[in-house]
CSV table of C-alpha atoms in Angstrom, one decimal:
chain,number,residue,atom,x,y,z
S,6,MET,CA,53.1,-2.8,-10.1
S,7,MET,CA,54.7,-6.2,-10.7
S,8,ARG,CA,53.2,-7.5,-7.4
S,9,LEU,CA,49.7,-6.3,-8.4
S,10,LYS,CA,50.1,-8.1,-11.8
S,11,ARG,CA,51.2,-11.3,-10.0
S,12,ILE,CA,48.1,-11.2,-7.7
S,13,ALA,CA,45.8,-10.5,-10.5
S,14,GLY,CA,47.4,-13.2,-12.6
S,15,CYS,CA,47.1,-15.6,-9.7
S,16,ASN,CA,43.3,-15.1,-9.3
S,17,TRP,CA,42.3,-14.4,-13.0
S,18,GLN,CA,40.2,-17.6,-13.1
S,19,LEU,CA,38.4,-16.7,-9.9
S,20,TRP,CA,37.6,-13.2,-11.2
S,21,ALA,CA,36.6,-14.5,-14.6
S,22,PHE,CA,34.2,-17.0,-13.0
S,23,SER,CA,32.8,-14.2,-10.8
S,24,LEU,CA,32.1,-12.0,-13.7
S,25,LEU,CA,30.4,-14.8,-15.6
S,26,ALA,CA,28.3,-15.6,-12.4
S,27,PHE,CA,27.5,-11.9,-12.0
S,28,LEU,CA,26.1,-11.7,-15.6
S,29,CYS,CA,24.2,-15.0,-15.5
S,30,ILE,CA,22.5,-14.1,-12.2
S,31,HIS,CA,21.3,-10.8,-13.4
S,32,VAL,CA,20.2,-12.1,-16.8
S,33,LEU,CA,18.3,-14.9,-15.0
S,34,LEU,CA,16.7,-12.6,-12.5
S,35,ALA,CA,15.9,-10.0,-15.2
S,36,SER,CA,14.0,-12.6,-17.1
S,37,THR,CA,12.1,-14.0,-14.1
S,38,LEU,CA,11.6,-11.0,-11.8
S,39,CYS,CA,10.9,-8.1,-14.3
S,40,ALA,CA,7.3,-9.1,-14.6
S,41,SER,CA,6.6,-9.8,-10.9
S,42,LEU,CA,8.4,-6.8,-9.4
S,43,PRO,CA,7.0,-3.8,-11.1
S,44,ARG,CA,9.0,-1.3,-9.1
S,45,SER,CA,12.3,-2.9,-9.5
S,46,ARG,CA,15.1,-1.9,-11.9
S,47,TYR,CA,14.7,-5.2,-13.6
S,48,ARG,CA,11.5,-3.9,-15.1
S,49,ASN,CA,13.6,-1.7,-17.4
S,50,PHE,CA,14.6,-4.9,-19.3
S,51,CYS,CA,11.0,-5.8,-20.2
S,52,ARG,CA,9.0,-2.6,-19.8
S,53,ARG,CA,6.6,-3.3,-22.7
S,54,GLU,CA,6.0,-6.9,-21.7
S,55,GLY,CA,5.6,-5.9,-18.0
S,56,SER,CA,3.0,-3.3,-18.9
S,57,ARG,CA,1.0,-5.9,-20.8
S,58,LEU,CA,1.2,-8.3,-17.9
S,59,ASP,CA,0.1,-5.5,-15.5
S,60,GLN,CA,-3.0,-4.9,-17.5
S,61,ASP,CA,-3.8,-8.6,-17.8
S,62,ARG,CA,-3.2,-9.0,-14.1
S,63,ALA,CA,-5.5,-6.1,-13.3
S,64,LYS,CA,-8.3,-7.5,-15.5
S,65,GLN,CA,-7.9,-10.9,-13.9
S,66,ARG,CA,-8.2,-9.4,-10.4
S,67,SER,CA,-11.4,-7.7,-11.4
S,68,LEU,CA,-12.9,-10.9,-12.9
S,69,ASP,CA,-11.9,-12.9,-9.7
S,70,ALA,CA,-13.6,-10.3,-7.6
S,71,VAL,CA,-16.8,-10.3,-9.6
S,72,GLN,CA,-16.8,-14.1,-9.5
S,73,PHE,CA,-16.4,-14.0,-5.7
S,74,LEU,CA,-19.4,-11.7,-5.4
S,75,GLU,CA,-21.5,-13.6,-7.9
S,76,GLY,CA,-20.6,-16.9,-6.3
S,77,MET,CA,-22.5,-16.0,-3.1
S,78,ASN,CA,-26.1,-17.2,-3.2
S,79,SER,CA,-29.1,-15.0,-2.0
S,80,THR,CA,-29.1,-16.8,1.4
S,81,ALA,CA,-25.5,-16.0,2.0
S,82,LYS,CA,-25.9,-12.4,0.9
S,83,SER,CA,-29.0,-11.9,3.1
S,84,TRP,CA,-27.2,-13.4,6.1
S,85,MET,CA,-24.1,-11.2,5.5
S,86,GLN,CA,-26.2,-8.1,5.1
S,87,GLN,CA,-28.1,-8.7,8.3
S,88,MET,CA,-24.8,-9.5,10.2
S,89,LEU,CA,-22.9,-6.4,8.9
S,90,THR,CA,-25.9,-4.1,9.5
S,91,LYS,CA,-26.3,-5.5,13.0
S,92,ARG,CA,-22.7,-4.8,13.8
S,93,LEU,CA,-23.0,-1.2,12.7
S,94,GLN,CA,-26.2,-0.5,14.5
S,95,SER,CA,-25.1,-2.2,17.7
S,96,GLY,CA,-22.2,0.2,18.2
S,97,THR,CA,-19.9,-2.6,19.3
S,98,SER,CA,-17.4,-2.2,16.5
S,99,ASP,CA,-14.2,-0.3,17.4
S,100,ILE,CA,-13.0,-0.1,13.8
S,101,CYS,CA,-15.3,1.1,11.1
S,102,VAL,CA,-14.1,0.9,7.5
S,103,VAL,CA,-15.8,3.2,5.0
S,104,ILE,CA,-15.2,2.7,1.2
S,105,VAL,CA,-15.7,5.9,-0.8
S,106,THR,CA,-16.9,4.9,-4.3
S,107,VAL,CA,-18.1,6.4,-7.6
S,108,LEU,CA,-19.0,4.7,-10.9
S,109,ARG,CA,-16.0,5.1,-13.2
S,110,LYS,CA,-17.5,5.3,-16.6
S,111,ALA,CA,-14.3,4.6,-18.4
S,112,VAL,CA,-14.1,1.2,-16.7
S,113,PRO,CA,-16.5,-1.7,-17.7
S,114,GLU,CA,-19.1,-2.4,-15.1
S,115,ARG,CA,-17.8,-5.9,-14.3
S,116,GLU,CA,-14.2,-4.4,-13.8
S,117,GLN,CA,-15.1,-1.7,-11.3
S,118,TYR,CA,-12.3,-1.3,-8.7
S,119,LEU,CA,-14.8,-1.4,-5.8
S,120,PHE,CA,-15.1,-5.2,-6.3
S,121,GLN,CA,-11.4,-5.7,-5.7
S,122,VAL,CA,-11.6,-3.8,-2.4
S,123,LEU,CA,-14.6,-5.9,-1.3
S,124,ARG,CA,-12.9,-9.2,-2.4
S,125,SER,CA,-9.9,-8.3,-0.2
S,126,LEU,CA,-11.7,-6.8,2.8
S,127,LEU,CA,-14.9,-8.8,3.3
S,128,PRO,CA,-13.3,-12.1,4.5
S,129,ASP,CA,-11.2,-10.0,6.9
S,130,VAL,CA,-14.2,-8.1,8.3
S,131,LEU,CA,-16.2,-11.4,8.7
S,132,GLY,CA,-13.3,-12.8,10.7
S,133,ASP,CA,-13.1,-9.9,13.0
S,134,ALA,CA,-16.2,-9.5,15.3
S,135,ARG,CA,-15.3,-6.0,16.3
S,136,ALA,CA,-14.9,-4.6,12.8
S,137,SER,CA,-17.6,-3.2,10.5
S,138,ILE,CA,-17.8,-2.0,6.9
S,139,VAL,CA,-20.0,0.6,5.1
S,140,ILE,CA,-19.9,1.9,1.5
S,141,ALA,CA,-20.2,5.7,0.9
S,142,ASN,CA,-21.7,6.1,-2.5
S,143,ALA,CA,-20.5,9.5,-3.8
S,144,GLN,CA,-22.3,9.3,-7.1
S,145,ALA,CA,-24.4,12.4,-7.6
S,146,ASN,CA,-27.5,10.2,-8.3
S,147,ALA,CA,-27.5,7.1,-6.1
S,148,THR,CA,-29.2,4.9,-8.8
S,149,ASP,CA,-26.4,5.8,-11.3
S,150,HIS,CA,-24.0,3.5,-9.5
S,151,THR,CA,-25.3,0.4,-11.3
S,152,ALA,CA,-22.3,-1.7,-10.4
S,153,LEU,CA,-22.9,-1.2,-6.7
S,154,ARG,CA,-26.6,-1.9,-7.1
S,155,ARG,CA,-26.0,-5.1,-9.1
S,156,TYR,CA,-23.1,-6.7,-7.3
S,157,ALA,CA,-22.6,-5.2,-3.9
S,158,SER,CA,-26.0,-4.1,-2.6
S,159,PHE,CA,-25.8,-6.6,0.3
S,160,VAL,CA,-23.0,-4.6,1.9
S,161,PRO,CA,-24.3,-1.7,4.0
S,162,HIS,CA,-24.1,1.5,2.0
S,163,HIS,CA,-25.0,5.1,2.3
S,164,HIS,CA,-25.6,7.7,-0.4
S,165,ILE,CA,-23.8,11.0,0.1
S,166,GLN,CA,-26.4,13.7,-0.5
S,167,ARG,CA,-25.8,17.3,-1.1
S,168,ALA,CA,-28.5,19.9,-0.4
S,169,LYS,CA,-30.3,21.2,-3.5
S,170,SER,CA,-30.0,24.8,-2.3
S,171,SER,CA,-26.2,24.6,-2.5
S,172,ALA,CA,-26.2,23.4,-6.2
S,173,ASP,CA,-25.4,26.9,-7.4
S,174,GLU,CA,-22.4,27.1,-5.1
S,175,TRP,CA,-20.5,24.5,-6.9
S,176,PRO,CA,-17.7,26.2,-9.0
S,177,LYS,CA,-18.2,26.1,-12.7
S,178,ASP,CA,-14.6,25.2,-13.5
S,179,THR,CA,-14.3,21.4,-14.0
S,180,ARG,CA,-11.2,20.9,-11.9
S,181,GLU,CA,-12.3,23.1,-9.1
S,182,HIS,CA,-15.7,21.5,-9.1
S,183,PHE,CA,-14.2,18.1,-8.8
S,184,PHE,CA,-12.0,19.0,-5.8
S,185,THR,CA,-14.9,20.9,-4.1
S,186,LYS,CA,-17.1,17.8,-4.4
S,187,GLU,CA,-14.2,15.5,-3.3
S,188,ARG,CA,-13.6,17.5,-0.1
S,189,PHE,CA,-17.3,17.5,0.7
S,190,ASP,CA,-17.7,13.7,0.0
S,191,TYR,CA,-14.6,12.9,2.1
S,192,GLY,CA,-16.1,14.7,5.1
S,193,ARG,CA,-19.5,13.0,4.6
S,194,ALA,CA,-17.7,9.6,4.3
S,195,LEU,CA,-16.1,10.2,7.7
S,196,GLN,CA,-19.5,11.1,9.2
S,197,THR,CA,-21.0,7.9,7.7
S,198,CYS,CA,-18.8,5.9,10.1
S,199,LEU,CA,-18.9,8.3,13.0
S,200,VAL,CA,-22.7,7.9,13.6
S,201,TYR,CA,-21.9,4.3,14.7
S,202,LYS,CA,-19.5,5.5,17.5
S,203,PRO,CA,-16.4,3.6,16.6
S,204,GLN,CA,-13.0,4.3,18.2
S,205,PHE,CA,-11.2,4.3,14.8
S,206,VAL,CA,-12.3,5.1,11.3
S,207,VAL,CA,-10.5,3.8,8.2
S,208,VAL,CA,-11.2,5.5,4.9
S,209,LEU,CA,-10.5,3.5,1.8
S,210,GLU,CA,-10.9,4.9,-1.7
S,211,ASP,CA,-12.6,2.3,-4.0
S,212,ASP,CA,-9.4,1.8,-6.1
S,213,THR,CA,-7.2,0.9,-3.1
S,214,ALA,CA,-7.4,-2.7,-1.9
S,215,PRO,CA,-6.0,-3.7,1.5
S,216,HIS,CA,-3.3,-6.3,1.8
S,217,PRO,CA,-4.2,-9.7,3.3
S,218,HIS,CA,-4.8,-9.8,7.1
S,219,PHE,CA,-5.4,-6.0,6.9
S,220,LEU,CA,-7.4,-5.7,10.1
S,221,SER,CA,-5.0,-7.9,12.2
S,222,ARG,CA,-2.0,-5.9,11.0
S,223,LEU,CA,-4.0,-2.7,11.8
S,224,ARG,CA,-4.7,-3.9,15.3
S,225,HIS,CA,-1.1,-4.8,15.8
S,226,LEU,CA,-0.1,-1.4,14.6
S,227,ILE,CA,-2.5,0.4,17.0
S,228,LYS,CA,-1.7,-1.7,20.0
S,229,GLY,CA,2.0,-2.0,19.3
S,230,THR,CA,3.9,0.7,17.4
S,231,LEU,CA,1.4,3.6,17.8
S,232,THR,CA,0.9,2.9,21.5
S,233,GLU,CA,4.6,2.7,22.2
S,234,GLN,CA,5.7,5.7,20.1
S,235,TYR,CA,2.7,8.1,20.4
S,236,THR,CA,1.4,7.8,23.9
S,237,PRO,CA,1.1,11.3,25.4
S,238,VAL,CA,3.6,11.9,28.2
S,239,ASN,CA,1.7,14.9,29.6
S,240,LYS,CA,-1.7,16.6,29.4
S,241,LEU,CA,-0.5,19.1,26.9
S,242,GLU,CA,0.6,16.5,24.4
S,243,LYS,CA,-1.9,14.9,22.1
S,244,ALA,CA,-2.1,11.2,20.9
S,245,TRP,CA,-1.7,10.5,17.2
S,246,ALA,CA,-4.6,11.8,15.1
S,247,TYR,CA,-4.2,9.8,11.9
S,248,VAL,CA,-2.0,7.3,10.1
S,249,LYS,CA,-1.6,7.1,6.3
S,250,LEU,CA,-1.6,3.4,5.3
S,251,TYR,CA,-0.6,4.0,1.7
S,252,TYR,CA,2.1,6.1,0.0
S,253,PRO,CA,2.9,6.0,-3.7
S,254,GLU,CA,5.1,3.1,-4.6
S,255,ARG,CA,7.5,5.2,-6.6
S,256,TRP,CA,8.4,7.2,-3.5
S,257,SER,CA,8.2,4.4,-0.9
S,258,GLY,CA,11.3,3.0,0.8
S,259,PHE,CA,13.7,5.9,0.5
S,260,GLN,CA,14.4,5.5,4.2
S,261,ASN,CA,15.9,2.1,3.4
S,262,GLU,CA,17.9,3.1,0.3
S,263,ASP,CA,21.0,3.8,2.3
S,264,THR,CA,24.5,2.9,1.1
S,265,LEU,CA,25.6,1.6,4.5
S,266,TYR,CA,22.4,-0.3,5.0
S,267,LEU,CA,22.8,-2.2,1.7
S,268,VAL,CA,26.5,-2.8,2.2
S,269,LEU,CA,26.0,-4.3,5.7
S,270,VAL,CA,23.1,-6.5,4.4
S,271,SER,CA,25.3,-7.6,1.5
S,272,LEU,CA,28.2,-8.5,3.8
S,273,PHE,CA,25.9,-10.4,6.1
S,274,VAL,CA,24.4,-12.4,3.3
S,275,GLY,CA,27.9,-12.9,1.8
S,276,VAL,CA,29.2,-14.3,5.0
S,277,ALA,CA,26.1,-16.5,5.4
S,278,LEU,CA,26.3,-17.9,1.9
S,279,LEU,CA,30.1,-18.6,2.2
S,280,THR,CA,29.6,-20.3,5.6
S,281,VAL,CA,26.9,-22.5,4.3
S,282,ALA,CA,29.0,-23.4,1.2
S,283,GLN,CA,32.0,-24.1,3.5
S,284,LEU,CA,29.9,-26.5,5.7
S,285,VAL,CA,28.5,-28.2,2.6
S,286,ALA,CA,32.0,-28.7,1.2
S,287,MET,CA,33.3,-30.1,4.5
S,288,VAL,CA,30.4,-32.5,4.8
S,289,ALA,CA,30.8,-33.6,1.2
S,290,ASN,CA,34.5,-34.1,1.6
S,291,SER,CA,34.0,-36.2,4.8
S,292,LEU,CA,31.5,-38.4,3.1
S,293,SER,CA,33.7,-38.9,0.0
S,294,SER,CA,35.4,-42.2,-0.5
S,295,ARG,CA,38.6,-40.4,-1.0
S,296,PRO,CA,38.5,-37.3,1.2
S,297,SER,CA,41.0,-34.6,0.4
S,298,PRO,CA,43.5,-33.8,3.2
S,299,ALA,CA,43.7,-30.1,2.1
S,300,GLN,CA,40.2,-28.8,2.4
S,301,PRO,CA,40.0,-25.3,0.7
S,302,TRP,CA,38.8,-22.5,2.9
S,303,LEU,CA,36.0,-20.6,1.2
S,304,LEU,CA,35.6,-17.7,3.6
S,305,SER,CA,38.4,-15.6,2.2
S,306,ALA,CA,38.6,-11.9,1.6
S,307,ASP,CA,38.3,-12.5,-2.2
S,308,HIS,CA,35.3,-14.7,-1.9
S,309,LEU,CA,33.6,-12.4,0.5
S,310,ALA,CA,34.1,-9.4,-1.7
S,311,ILE,CA,32.8,-11.1,-4.8
S,312,VAL,CA,29.7,-12.6,-3.1
S,313,SER,CA,29.0,-9.3,-1.4
S,314,VAL,CA,29.2,-7.3,-4.6
S,315,ILE,CA,26.9,-9.7,-6.4
S,316,VAL,CA,24.4,-9.6,-3.5
S,317,LEU,CA,24.6,-5.8,-3.3
S,318,SER,CA,23.9,-5.4,-7.0
S,319,VAL,CA,20.9,-7.7,-6.8
S,320,LEU,CA,19.5,-5.8,-3.8
S,321,TRP,CA,20.0,-2.5,-5.7
S,322,MET,CA,18.2,-3.9,-8.8
S,323,VAL,CA,15.3,-5.3,-6.8
S,324,GLY,CA,14.7,-1.8,-5.4
S,325,ARG,CA,13.9,0.0,-2.2
S,326,TYR,CA,10.1,-0.6,-2.5
S,327,HIS,CA,10.3,-4.4,-2.7
S,328,LEU,CA,13.0,-4.6,0.0
S,329,GLU,CA,10.8,-2.6,2.4
S,330,ASN,CA,7.8,-4.8,1.6
S,331,LEU,CA,9.7,-7.7,3.2
S,332,ARG,CA,8.4,-6.3,6.5
S,333,LEU,CA,4.9,-7.6,5.6
S,334,PHE,CA,6.1,-11.1,6.5
S,335,PHE,CA,6.5,-9.9,10.2
S,336,ASN,CA,3.7,-8.0,11.9
S,337,ALA,CA,6.1,-6.7,14.5
S,338,ALA,CA,8.3,-5.2,11.8
S,339,LEU,CA,5.8,-2.5,10.8
S,340,ALA,CA,7.3,0.9,11.2
S,341,VAL,CA,6.0,4.5,11.1
S,342,SER,CA,7.4,7.7,9.8
S,343,ALA,CA,6.5,11.0,11.4
S,344,PRO,CA,5.1,13.3,10.4
S,345,ALA,CA,2.9,12.0,7.7
S,346,ASP,CA,3.6,13.2,4.2
S,347,ARG,CA,1.2,15.8,2.7
S,348,CYS,CA,0.5,13.6,-0.3
S,349,CYS,CA,-2.3,11.1,-0.8
S,350,THR,CA,-5.4,9.8,1.0
S,351,PRO,CA,-6.3,6.4,-0.6
S,352,ALA,CA,-6.1,4.7,2.8
S,353,VAL,CA,-6.0,6.5,6.1
S,354,LEU,CA,-6.7,5.4,9.7
S,355,TYR,CA,-8.2,8.1,12.0
S,356,GLN,CA,-8.9,8.3,15.6
S,357,SER,CA,-12.6,9.1,16.0
S,358,TRP,CA,-12.0,12.5,17.7
S,359,ALA,CA,-9.8,13.6,14.8
S,360,ALA,CA,-12.2,12.2,12.2
S,361,GLU,CA,-15.1,14.2,13.7
S,362,LEU,CA,-13.2,17.5,13.7
S,363,LEU,CA,-11.8,16.9,10.2
S,364,ALA,CA,-15.2,16.0,8.8
S,365,TYR,CA,-16.8,19.2,10.1
S,366,HIS,CA,-13.9,21.3,8.7
S,367,LEU,CA,-14.1,19.7,5.2
S,368,ILE,CA,-17.9,20.0,4.9
S,369,GLN,CA,-18.1,23.6,6.3
S,370,ASN,CA,-15.2,24.8,4.0
S,371,ALA,CA,-16.0,22.7,0.9
S,372,HIS,CA,-16.8,25.8,-1.1
S,373,SER,CA,-14.2,28.0,0.6
S,374,HIS,CA,-11.1,29.3,-1.3
S,375,ARG,CA,-9.3,29.7,2.0
S,376,ILE,CA,-8.2,26.1,2.2
S,377,ALA,CA,-6.2,24.0,-0.3
S,378,MET,CA,-8.1,22.8,-3.3
S,379,GLU,CA,-6.8,19.2,-3.2
S,380,THR,CA,-8.3,17.1,-0.4
S,381,ASP,CA,-5.0,15.6,0.8
S,382,LEU,CA,-3.4,19.1,1.2
S,383,ALA,CA,-6.5,20.4,2.9
S,384,ILE,CA,-6.3,17.6,5.4
S,385,SER,CA,-2.6,18.1,6.0
S,386,ASP,CA,-3.0,21.9,6.5
S,387,PHE,CA,-5.8,21.4,9.0
S,388,ALA,CA,-3.7,18.8,10.9
S,389,GLU,CA,-0.7,21.2,11.0
S,390,SER,CA,-2.8,24.1,12.1
S,391,ASN,CA,-4.1,22.1,15.1
S,392,HIS,CA,-0.6,20.6,15.9
S,393,TRP,CA,-1.8,17.1,15.4
S,394,ARG,CA,0.6,14.2,15.6
S,395,THR,CA,0.4,12.3,12.3
S,396,CYS,CA,2.4,9.5,10.8
S,397,ARG,CA,2.7,7.1,7.9
S,398,VAL,CA,3.1,3.3,8.1
S,399,ARG,CA,5.9,1.5,6.4
S,400,PRO,CA,5.5,-0.6,4.3
S,401,ASN,CA,2.1,0.1,2.8
S,402,LEU,CA,-0.9,-1.8,4.1
S,403,ALA,CA,-2.9,-1.3,0.9
S,404,VAL,CA,-2.1,-1.3,-2.8
S,405,HIS,CA,-3.5,1.3,-5.3
S,406,HIS,CA,-5.0,-0.6,-8.2
S,407,GLY,CA,-6.6,2.4,-10.0
S,408,ARG,CA,-5.6,3.0,-13.6
S,409,VAL,CA,-8.4,5.3,-14.6
S,410,SER,CA,-8.7,8.4,-12.4
S,411,THR,CA,-11.9,10.1,-11.4
S,412,LEU,CA,-10.3,13.3,-12.6
S,413,PRO,CA,-11.7,14.3,-16.0
S,414,LYS,CA,-9.5,13.0,-18.9
S,415,VAL,CA,-6.8,11.6,-16.6
S,416,VAL,CA,-5.4,8.1,-16.9
S,417,MET,CA,-3.0,6.8,-14.4
S,418,ASP,CA,-0.3,4.1,-14.9
S,419,ASP,CA,-0.8,0.7,-13.3
S,420,VAL,CA,1.3,0.3,-10.2
S,421,THR,CA,0.8,-3.4,-9.6
């Protein structure tokens, strides 16, 4: 006991300084990162302020997107319409992106989520000669989607029509009616792309904007990770059928929230920081007019433990979602999880053969009670029954901007 007291007494200044540094670092990071990292634990320190910033940021994204669309003159829009239409009709595109959209009446016309998707995706599509884009208007009456007609009519679009004879088949219950229509619209959206004979179909919901360089990352994923991990080894084994490109942020990154993973990263960063500090101290000492003969050695067990604990706590506070998103800086770091989770369909990449079978299934069984009511569960059940190989990409290649749901009387929280 006396020896422990002697050791503690010997290093009390070091530990006091470490505790002060620990508190200062977290207070500083909490004040600077809580607004910019919505899924971090720092957000708990400024939840109200962060929510207000989220709403302001969402509104600014919408205004920027509208200004982007309005900034194109009629000549540019006409040229873009001809070029995008030609790509579709020529059948030379191997990737066809379909955006499923409806007019969200609770959102002002100039702030419709569709504009954010087009703002993110159009430059990417224009820069990729083998990619095409089409909008699937799921509004019951095509002319009711005034935002599409006013701001995005130059983008090839198709209205999803339902036969009048089937009007009486729609269930009267509001929630069941919604999901029946959603399953049918999703199948029709797939067919909207399939008529142009692409090799791959990407379905984006109109409130899910892709990340920058979306198509290049997608091609890298197809040619790299998916080809390496999902190439059939025999005739009985199938290739991958679809890849989910988005998963809810609150559930993302659990694969990385591993105690050993965080400890190893913290030790590595701790050693790196102490090594840099030691080199700086040695250089400064050598350049000094009165160099010290006894240069202190910083890479001690005490120093390493202190720095590692501070780094570990910062990583834990930043959170698994933001740590996983560091992969976006490196295309080669994209990973996949198999099988794909049952939840969510805001952004999905399909092989054309899988899209064709799935579209037929959803349309033919739109009114059936034999399949799951929710579209994502119906898709997952169909994939499992056919033994499809499915997966989910990590991290997300798209972000869900939607705050107002298309479900009646449902409002979602902002996630960005």
